[in-house]
Amino acid sequence: MGKGVRGLSLKDQLPDCEIFINQKIYNLIDLVKNKKVVDIGCGFGANKKIVEDAGGTWVGVEPFEGGAHTVVGDVENLPFEDESFDIAVMDAVLEHVPNVSKAFEEVSRVLKPNGLFVGYVAFMECFHEISYSHLSFKALEHFSKINGMKLDKISGGGRFGIDYHLAVLFYPVNIKFLRGLIAITIRTLIALKSIFAYFGLRLVRKTSHNEAIIMSVNYYKLQCLRQSNGFDFVIKKI
């Protein structure tokens, strides 16, 4: 069950980038120093002070009235010239965009060469507000690649679909305090499975120690990513 015609390895399934589990992969304060930043789907402008305090220029974009944005627009049709920004931020926004491919195309267009596209995207979250495309790690890699960018870093495994959906199920009873404990338990179980995988590779498949280590670590990363609530990402324009 769940196996297609293709014979996929762990390497095939993992994104070709740096992979972090339950780790922070960027510090916005460091990234935006003296940079021109477009904050797409900025909401009430939580990043405005961070950018401006770091000497950067902040431009907020929202398609709706009532936010802190400076420009009314949407990511599928950004009202800016080519190569206008050093940094593009979309924090918990991509899943709410109907045409994800067009969004990536537009972000790539307005970024300068070597510019960075950073943020968070939902994956195993349930439908919320109006969400369209909850993106996997391979989707992030694919849409980056076809639009002149490269997925550089990804982080998942801080929270999982399981604890997220339990919180939704029990709402309005607040069980958020349990989410961290559940996430730790899930990571621990996956780590134990990866240890068993190592010994299986060594004893059954007669794999070398180094190769078994690499494969078991990749197994751990893949299992954490495929069950993650969502992903922090750093994408670089080539």
PDB file of C-alpha atoms in Angstrom:
ATOM      1  CA  MET A   1       0.000   0.000   0.000  1.00  0.00           C
ATOM      2  CA  GLY A   2       1.246   3.458  -0.861  1.00  0.00           C
ATOM      3  CA  LYS A   3       3.936   2.221  -3.234  1.00  0.00           C
ATOM      4  CA  GLY A   4       3.883   3.388  -6.819  1.00  0.00           C
ATOM      5  CA  VAL A   5       5.593   2.013  -9.900  1.00  0.00           C
ATOM      6  CA  ARG A   6       8.665   4.107  -9.299  1.00  0.00           C
ATOM      7  CA  GLY A   7      11.373   2.761  -7.030  1.00  0.00           C
ATOM      8  CA  LEU A   8      12.068   5.808  -4.880  1.00  0.00           C
ATOM      9  CA  SER A   9      14.964   6.057  -2.450  1.00  0.00           C
ATOM     10  CA  LEU A  10      15.079   8.248   0.637  1.00  0.00           C
ATOM     11  CA  LYS A  11      17.301  10.645  -1.284  1.00  0.00           C
ATOM     12  CA  ASP A  12      14.703  10.901  -4.049  1.00  0.00           C
ATOM     13  CA  GLN A  13      12.003  11.863  -1.580  1.00  0.00           C
ATOM     14  CA  LEU A  14      13.991  14.383   0.445  1.00  0.00           C
ATOM     15  CA  PRO A  15      14.456  17.947  -0.808  1.00  0.00           C
ATOM     16  CA  ASP A  16      17.915  18.837  -2.115  1.00  0.00           C
ATOM     17  CA  CYS A  17      18.716  21.425   0.537  1.00  0.00           C
ATOM     18  CA  GLU A  18      19.816  21.773   4.140  1.00  0.00           C
ATOM     19  CA  ILE A  19      17.233  20.076   6.347  1.00  0.00           C
ATOM     20  CA  PHE A  20      16.649  21.027   9.975  1.00  0.00           C
ATOM     21  CA  ILE A  21      14.322  19.369  12.453  1.00  0.00           C
ATOM     22  CA  ASN A  22      12.801  21.525  15.191  1.00  0.00           C
ATOM     23  CA  GLN A  23      15.367  24.282  14.632  1.00  0.00           C
ATOM     24  CA  LYS A  24      15.207  27.932  13.695  1.00  0.00           C
ATOM     25  CA  ILE A  25      16.813  28.492  10.284  1.00  0.00           C
ATOM     26  CA  TYR A  26      16.895  32.270  10.002  1.00  0.00           C
ATOM     27  CA  ASN A  27      16.857  35.377  12.134  1.00  0.00           C
ATOM     28  CA  LEU A  28      14.813  38.067  10.424  1.00  0.00           C
ATOM     29  CA  ILE A  29      16.678  40.827  12.262  1.00  0.00           C
ATOM     30  CA  ASP A  30      19.978  39.679  10.764  1.00  0.00           C
ATOM     31  CA  LEU A  31      18.563  39.157   7.281  1.00  0.00           C
ATOM     32  CA  VAL A  32      16.937  42.561   6.870  1.00  0.00           C
ATOM     33  CA  LYS A  33      19.734  44.861   8.024  1.00  0.00           C
ATOM     34  CA  ASN A  34      19.869  47.764   5.568  1.00  0.00           C
ATOM     35  CA  LYS A  35      17.811  45.730   3.095  1.00  0.00           C
ATOM     36  CA  LYS A  36      14.706  46.546   1.099  1.00  0.00           C
ATOM     37  CA  VAL A  37      12.000  44.148   2.230  1.00  0.00           C
ATOM     38  CA  VAL A  38       8.613  43.312   0.758  1.00  0.00           C
ATOM     39  CA  ASP A  39       6.315  41.708   3.344  1.00  0.00           C
ATOM     40  CA  ILE A  40       3.584  39.998   1.342  1.00  0.00           C
ATOM     41  CA  GLY A  41       0.397  39.301   3.279  1.00  0.00           C
ATOM     42  CA  CYS A  42       1.769  41.440   6.087  1.00  0.00           C
ATOM     43  CA  GLY A  43      -1.478  41.594   8.064  1.00  0.00           C
ATOM     44  CA  PHE A  44      -1.142  44.090  10.874  1.00  0.00           C
ATOM     45  CA  GLY A  45       2.554  44.700  10.209  1.00  0.00           C
ATOM     46  CA  ALA A  46       4.270  42.590  12.857  1.00  0.00           C
ATOM     47  CA  ASN A  47       7.537  42.734  10.888  1.00  0.00           C
ATOM     48  CA  LYS A  48       7.510  46.488  10.184  1.00  0.00           C
ATOM     49  CA  LYS A  49       9.314  47.522  13.380  1.00  0.00           C
ATOM     50  CA  ILE A  50      11.815  44.651  13.076  1.00  0.00           C
ATOM     51  CA  VAL A  51      12.824  45.736   9.581  1.00  0.00           C
ATOM     52  CA  GLU A  52      12.942  49.453  10.292  1.00  0.00           C
ATOM     53  CA  ASP A  53      14.832  49.053  13.581  1.00  0.00           C
ATOM     54  CA  ALA A  54      17.463  47.098  11.617  1.00  0.00           C
ATOM     55  CA  GLY A  55      17.878  49.957   9.152  1.00  0.00           C
ATOM     56  CA  GLY A  56      15.848  48.298   6.430  1.00  0.00           C
ATOM     57  CA  THR A  57      13.026  49.591   4.258  1.00  0.00           C
ATOM     58  CA  TRP A  58       9.689  47.839   4.807  1.00  0.00           C
ATOM     59  CA  VAL A  59       6.959  47.629   2.188  1.00  0.00           C
ATOM     60  CA  GLY A  60       3.815  45.819   3.279  1.00  0.00           C
ATOM     61  CA  VAL A  61       1.421  44.249   0.797  1.00  0.00           C
ATOM     62  CA  GLU A  62      -2.179  43.146   1.453  1.00  0.00           C
ATOM     63  CA  PRO A  63      -5.142  42.654  -0.890  1.00  0.00           C
ATOM     64  CA  PHE A  64      -7.576  43.672   1.868  1.00  0.00           C
ATOM     65  CA  GLU A  65      -8.225  46.892   3.732  1.00  0.00           C
ATOM     66  CA  GLY A  66      -7.606  47.164   7.458  1.00  0.00           C
ATOM     67  CA  GLY A  67      -4.011  46.007   7.767  1.00  0.00           C
ATOM     68  CA  ALA A  68      -0.769  47.904   8.252  1.00  0.00           C
ATOM     69  CA  HIS A  69       0.242  47.596   4.609  1.00  0.00           C
ATOM     70  CA  THR A  70       1.541  50.406   2.470  1.00  0.00           C
ATOM     71  CA  VAL A  71       0.485  48.846  -0.858  1.00  0.00           C
ATOM     72  CA  VAL A  72      -2.808  47.248  -1.864  1.00  0.00           C
ATOM     73  CA  GLY A  73      -2.055  44.249  -4.057  1.00  0.00           C
ATOM     74  CA  ASP A  74      -1.671  40.492  -4.173  1.00  0.00           C
ATOM     75  CA  VAL A  75       1.253  38.172  -4.717  1.00  0.00           C
ATOM     76  CA  GLU A  76      -0.047  36.941  -8.060  1.00  0.00           C
ATOM     77  CA  ASN A  77       0.239  40.486  -9.482  1.00  0.00           C
ATOM     78  CA  LEU A  78       2.796  42.412  -7.456  1.00  0.00           C
ATOM     79  CA  PRO A  79       2.775  46.139  -8.371  1.00  0.00           C
ATOM     80  CA  PHE A  80       6.557  46.528  -8.408  1.00  0.00           C
ATOM     81  CA  GLU A  81       9.354  46.762 -10.960  1.00  0.00           C
ATOM     82  CA  ASP A  82      11.635  43.788 -11.615  1.00  0.00           C
ATOM     83  CA  GLU A  83      14.458  43.233  -9.100  1.00  0.00           C
ATOM     84  CA  SER A  84      13.112  45.768  -6.588  1.00  0.00           C
ATOM     85  CA  PHE A  85      13.774  43.956  -3.302  1.00  0.00           C
ATOM     86  CA  ASP A  86      16.520  42.158  -1.376  1.00  0.00           C
ATOM     87  CA  ILE A  87      14.145  40.114   0.810  1.00  0.00           C
ATOM     88  CA  ALA A  88      10.605  38.818   0.311  1.00  0.00           C
ATOM     89  CA  VAL A  89       8.662  37.556   3.333  1.00  0.00           C
ATOM     90  CA  MET A  90       5.518  35.410   3.241  1.00  0.00           C
ATOM     91  CA  ASP A  91       4.757  34.181   6.749  1.00  0.00           C
ATOM     92  CA  ALA A  92       1.783  31.751   6.835  1.00  0.00           C
ATOM     93  CA  VAL A  93       0.499  33.236   3.573  1.00  0.00           C
ATOM     94  CA  LEU A  94       1.331  30.869   0.694  1.00  0.00           C
ATOM     95  CA  GLU A  95      -1.408  28.396   1.600  1.00  0.00           C
ATOM     96  CA  HIS A  96      -3.953  31.191   1.093  1.00  0.00           C
ATOM     97  CA  VAL A  97      -2.866  31.947  -2.487  1.00  0.00           C
ATOM     98  CA  PRO A  98      -5.011  30.369  -5.233  1.00  0.00           C
ATOM     99  CA  ASN A  99      -2.233  30.288  -7.866  1.00  0.00           C
ATOM    100  CA  VAL A 100       0.930  29.189  -6.088  1.00  0.00           C
ATOM    101  CA  SER A 101       3.022  28.899  -9.254  1.00  0.00           C
ATOM    102  CA  LYS A 102       2.187  32.492 -10.209  1.00  0.00           C
ATOM    103  CA  ALA A 103       3.064  33.626  -6.692  1.00  0.00           C
ATOM    104  CA  PHE A 104       6.527  32.082  -6.950  1.00  0.00           C
ATOM    105  CA  GLU A 105       6.956  33.621 -10.402  1.00  0.00           C
ATOM    106  CA  GLU A 106       6.115  37.082  -9.081  1.00  0.00           C
ATOM    107  CA  VAL A 107       8.325  36.767  -5.984  1.00  0.00           C
ATOM    108  CA  SER A 108      11.236  35.709  -8.190  1.00  0.00           C
ATOM    109  CA  ARG A 109      10.577  38.617 -10.548  1.00  0.00           C
ATOM    110  CA  VAL A 110      10.705  41.320  -7.869  1.00  0.00           C
ATOM    111  CA  LEU A 111      13.724  39.860  -6.054  1.00  0.00           C
ATOM    112  CA  LYS A 112      17.215  40.994  -6.895  1.00  0.00           C
ATOM    113  CA  PRO A 113      19.759  38.309  -7.895  1.00  0.00           C
ATOM    114  CA  ASN A 114      20.812  36.383  -4.766  1.00  0.00           C
ATOM    115  CA  GLY A 115      17.780  37.813  -2.979  1.00  0.00           C
ATOM    116  CA  LEU A 116      16.036  35.699  -0.347  1.00  0.00           C
ATOM    117  CA  PHE A 117      12.447  34.511  -0.077  1.00  0.00           C
ATOM    118  CA  VAL A 118      11.685  33.468   3.517  1.00  0.00           C
ATOM    119  CA  GLY A 119       8.695  32.528   5.610  1.00  0.00           C
ATOM    120  CA  TYR A 120       6.431  29.730   6.781  1.00  0.00           C
ATOM    121  CA  VAL A 121       3.897  27.627   4.885  1.00  0.00           C
ATOM    122  CA  ALA A 122       1.253  25.240   6.178  1.00  0.00           C
ATOM    123  CA  PHE A 123       1.431  21.569   5.246  1.00  0.00           C
ATOM    124  CA  MET A 124      -0.519  19.260   7.599  1.00  0.00           C
ATOM    125  CA  GLU A 125      -2.739  22.009   8.984  1.00  0.00           C
ATOM    126  CA  CYS A 126      -6.434  21.587   8.263  1.00  0.00           C
ATOM    127  CA  PHE A 127      -8.432  24.045   6.152  1.00  0.00           C
ATOM    128  CA  HIS A 128      -8.410  27.441   7.865  1.00  0.00           C
ATOM    129  CA  GLU A 129      -9.782  30.851   6.931  1.00  0.00           C
ATOM    130  CA  ILE A 130      -9.693  30.265   3.168  1.00  0.00           C
ATOM    131  CA  SER A 131      -6.696  28.061   2.428  1.00  0.00           C
ATOM    132  CA  TYR A 132      -5.993  26.533  -0.963  1.00  0.00           C
ATOM    133  CA  SER A 133      -2.586  24.908  -1.293  1.00  0.00           C
ATOM    134  CA  HIS A 134      -0.941  23.397   1.762  1.00  0.00           C
ATOM    135  CA  LEU A 135       2.536  22.786   0.379  1.00  0.00           C
ATOM    136  CA  SER A 136       4.860  19.839   0.915  1.00  0.00           C
ATOM    137  CA  PHE A 137       8.624  20.259   1.069  1.00  0.00           C
ATOM    138  CA  LYS A 138       8.874  18.863  -2.466  1.00  0.00           C
ATOM    139  CA  ALA A 139       6.338  21.425  -3.667  1.00  0.00           C
ATOM    140  CA  LEU A 140       8.474  24.233  -2.242  1.00  0.00           C
ATOM    141  CA  GLU A 141      11.483  22.759  -4.027  1.00  0.00           C
ATOM    142  CA  HIS A 142       9.593  22.359  -7.320  1.00  0.00           C
ATOM    143  CA  PHE A 143       8.029  25.827  -7.483  1.00  0.00           C
ATOM    144  CA  SER A 144      11.370  27.390  -6.567  1.00  0.00           C
ATOM    145  CA  LYS A 145      13.211  25.484  -9.264  1.00  0.00           C
ATOM    146  CA  ILE A 146      10.849  26.307 -12.125  1.00  0.00           C
ATOM    147  CA  ASN A 147      10.968  30.008 -11.232  1.00  0.00           C
ATOM    148  CA  GLY A 148      14.710  30.612 -11.130  1.00  0.00           C
ATOM    149  CA  MET A 149      15.166  30.032  -7.419  1.00  0.00           C
ATOM    150  CA  LYS A 150      16.517  27.286  -5.167  1.00  0.00           C
ATOM    151  CA  LEU A 151      15.200  25.944  -1.885  1.00  0.00           C
ATOM    152  CA  ASP A 152      18.215  26.546   0.356  1.00  0.00           C
ATOM    153  CA  LYS A 153      17.006  25.550   3.826  1.00  0.00           C
ATOM    154  CA  ILE A 154      13.889  24.005   5.304  1.00  0.00           C
ATOM    155  CA  SER A 155      12.858  23.312   8.882  1.00  0.00           C
ATOM    156  CA  GLY A 156      10.035  21.094  10.124  1.00  0.00           C
ATOM    157  CA  GLY A 157       9.238  18.755  12.966  1.00  0.00           C
ATOM    158  CA  GLY A 158       8.648  21.431  15.575  1.00  0.00           C
ATOM    159  CA  ARG A 159       4.956  20.625  15.542  1.00  0.00           C
ATOM    160  CA  PHE A 160       3.059  17.913  13.691  1.00  0.00           C
ATOM    161  CA  GLY A 161      -0.286  17.411  12.026  1.00  0.00           C
ATOM    162  CA  ILE A 162      -1.301  15.053  14.832  1.00  0.00           C
ATOM    163  CA  ASP A 163      -1.017  17.568  17.678  1.00  0.00           C
ATOM    164  CA  TYR A 164      -2.415  20.347  15.481  1.00  0.00           C
ATOM    165  CA  HIS A 165      -5.540  18.389  14.582  1.00  0.00           C
ATOM    166  CA  LEU A 166      -6.089  17.321  18.189  1.00  0.00           C
ATOM    167  CA  ALA A 167      -6.066  20.995  19.179  1.00  0.00           C
ATOM    168  CA  VAL A 168      -8.626  21.730  16.455  1.00  0.00           C
ATOM    169  CA  LEU A 169     -10.743  18.730  17.436  1.00  0.00           C
ATOM    170  CA  PHE A 170     -10.956  19.689  21.111  1.00  0.00           C
ATOM    171  CA  TYR A 171     -11.511  23.413  20.503  1.00  0.00           C
ATOM    172  CA  PRO A 172     -12.781  25.435  22.398  1.00  0.00           C
ATOM    173  CA  VAL A 173     -11.124  23.363  25.137  1.00  0.00           C
ATOM    174  CA  ASN A 174      -7.567  24.632  25.132  1.00  0.00           C
ATOM    175  CA  ILE A 175      -5.065  21.767  24.914  1.00  0.00           C
ATOM    176  CA  LYS A 176      -2.251  23.831  23.405  1.00  0.00           C
ATOM    177  CA  PHE A 177      -0.130  23.105  26.480  1.00  0.00           C
ATOM    178  CA  LEU A 178      -0.048  19.451  25.394  1.00  0.00           C
ATOM    179  CA  ARG A 179       1.158  20.136  21.864  1.00  0.00           C
ATOM    180  CA  GLY A 180       4.814  20.423  22.792  1.00  0.00           C
ATOM    181  CA  LEU A 181       4.686  17.158  24.748  1.00  0.00           C
ATOM    182  CA  ILE A 182       2.981  15.355  21.873  1.00  0.00           C
ATOM    183  CA  ALA A 183       5.552  16.709  19.403  1.00  0.00           C
ATOM    184  CA  ILE A 184       8.438  15.526  21.602  1.00  0.00           C
ATOM    185  CA  THR A 185       6.818  12.088  21.800  1.00  0.00           C
ATOM    186  CA  ILE A 186       6.453  11.908  18.015  1.00  0.00           C
ATOM    187  CA  ARG A 187      10.075  12.907  17.416  1.00  0.00           C
ATOM    188  CA  THR A 188      11.210  10.347  19.985  1.00  0.00           C
ATOM    189  CA  LEU A 189       9.212   7.557  18.327  1.00  0.00           C
ATOM    190  CA  ILE A 190      10.616   8.477  14.907  1.00  0.00           C
ATOM    191  CA  ALA A 191      14.142   8.561  16.352  1.00  0.00           C
ATOM    192  CA  LEU A 192      13.633   5.059  17.799  1.00  0.00           C
ATOM    193  CA  LYS A 193      12.389   3.834  14.423  1.00  0.00           C
ATOM    194  CA  SER A 194      15.484   5.290  12.766  1.00  0.00           C
ATOM    195  CA  ILE A 195      17.699   3.398  15.240  1.00  0.00           C
ATOM    196  CA  PHE A 196      15.904   0.156  14.390  1.00  0.00           C
ATOM    197  CA  ALA A 197      16.321   1.048  10.717  1.00  0.00           C
ATOM    198  CA  TYR A 198      20.075   1.393  11.256  1.00  0.00           C
ATOM    199  CA  PHE A 199      20.366  -2.091  12.761  1.00  0.00           C
ATOM    200  CA  GLY A 200      18.132  -3.534  10.057  1.00  0.00           C
ATOM    201  CA  LEU A 201      20.383  -2.050   7.385  1.00  0.00           C
ATOM    202  CA  ARG A 202      23.504  -3.379   9.099  1.00  0.00           C
ATOM    203  CA  LEU A 203      22.263  -6.874   9.960  1.00  0.00           C
ATOM    204  CA  VAL A 204      19.817  -7.679   7.164  1.00  0.00           C
ATOM    205  CA  ARG A 205      21.103  -5.716   4.210  1.00  0.00           C
ATOM    206  CA  LYS A 206      24.758  -5.859   5.292  1.00  0.00           C
ATOM    207  CA  THR A 207      25.077  -2.120   4.661  1.00  0.00           C
ATOM    208  CA  SER A 208      28.279  -0.401   5.796  1.00  0.00           C
ATOM    209  CA  HIS A 209      28.245   1.579   9.037  1.00  0.00           C
ATOM    210  CA  ASN A 210      28.640   4.955   7.309  1.00  0.00           C
ATOM    211  CA  GLU A 211      25.936   4.269   4.742  1.00  0.00           C
ATOM    212  CA  ALA A 212      23.555   2.938   7.391  1.00  0.00           C
ATOM    213  CA  ILE A 213      24.098   6.067   9.479  1.00  0.00           C
ATOM    214  CA  ILE A 214      23.337   8.320   6.516  1.00  0.00           C
ATOM    215  CA  MET A 215      20.237   6.351   5.567  1.00  0.00           C
ATOM    216  CA  SER A 216      18.857   6.182   9.113  1.00  0.00           C
ATOM    217  CA  VAL A 217      19.390   9.924   9.627  1.00  0.00           C
ATOM    218  CA  ASN A 218      17.669  10.623   6.307  1.00  0.00           C
ATOM    219  CA  TYR A 219      14.823   8.344   7.392  1.00  0.00           C
ATOM    220  CA  TYR A 220      14.420  10.402  10.574  1.00  0.00           C
ATOM    221  CA  LYS A 221      14.385  13.659   8.616  1.00  0.00           C
ATOM    222  CA  LEU A 222      11.913  12.379   6.031  1.00  0.00           C
ATOM    223  CA  GLN A 223       9.474  11.020   8.609  1.00  0.00           C
ATOM    224  CA  CYS A 224       9.568  14.294  10.554  1.00  0.00           C
ATOM    225  CA  LEU A 225       9.040  16.383   7.415  1.00  0.00           C
ATOM    226  CA  ARG A 226       6.214  14.277   6.005  1.00  0.00           C
ATOM    227  CA  GLN A 227       4.188  14.663   9.222  1.00  0.00           C
ATOM    228  CA  SER A 228       5.056  18.296   9.946  1.00  0.00           C
ATOM    229  CA  ASN A 229       2.468  20.927  10.685  1.00  0.00           C
ATOM    230  CA  GLY A 230       4.272  23.262   8.289  1.00  0.00           C
ATOM    231  CA  PHE A 231       7.696  24.477   7.217  1.00  0.00           C
ATOM    232  CA  ASP A 232       9.982  27.427   7.711  1.00  0.00           C
ATOM    233  CA  PHE A 233      11.902  27.985   4.497  1.00  0.00           C
ATOM    234  CA  VAL A 234      14.737  29.979   2.981  1.00  0.00           C
ATOM    235  CA  ILE A 235      14.682  30.182  -0.811  1.00  0.00           C
ATOM    236  CA  LYS A 236      17.403  31.940  -2.801  1.00  0.00           C
ATOM    237  CA  LYS A 237      17.041  33.564  -6.189  1.00  0.00           C
ATOM    238  CA  ILE A 238      19.726  32.247  -8.502  1.00  0.00           C
TER     239      ILE A 238
END
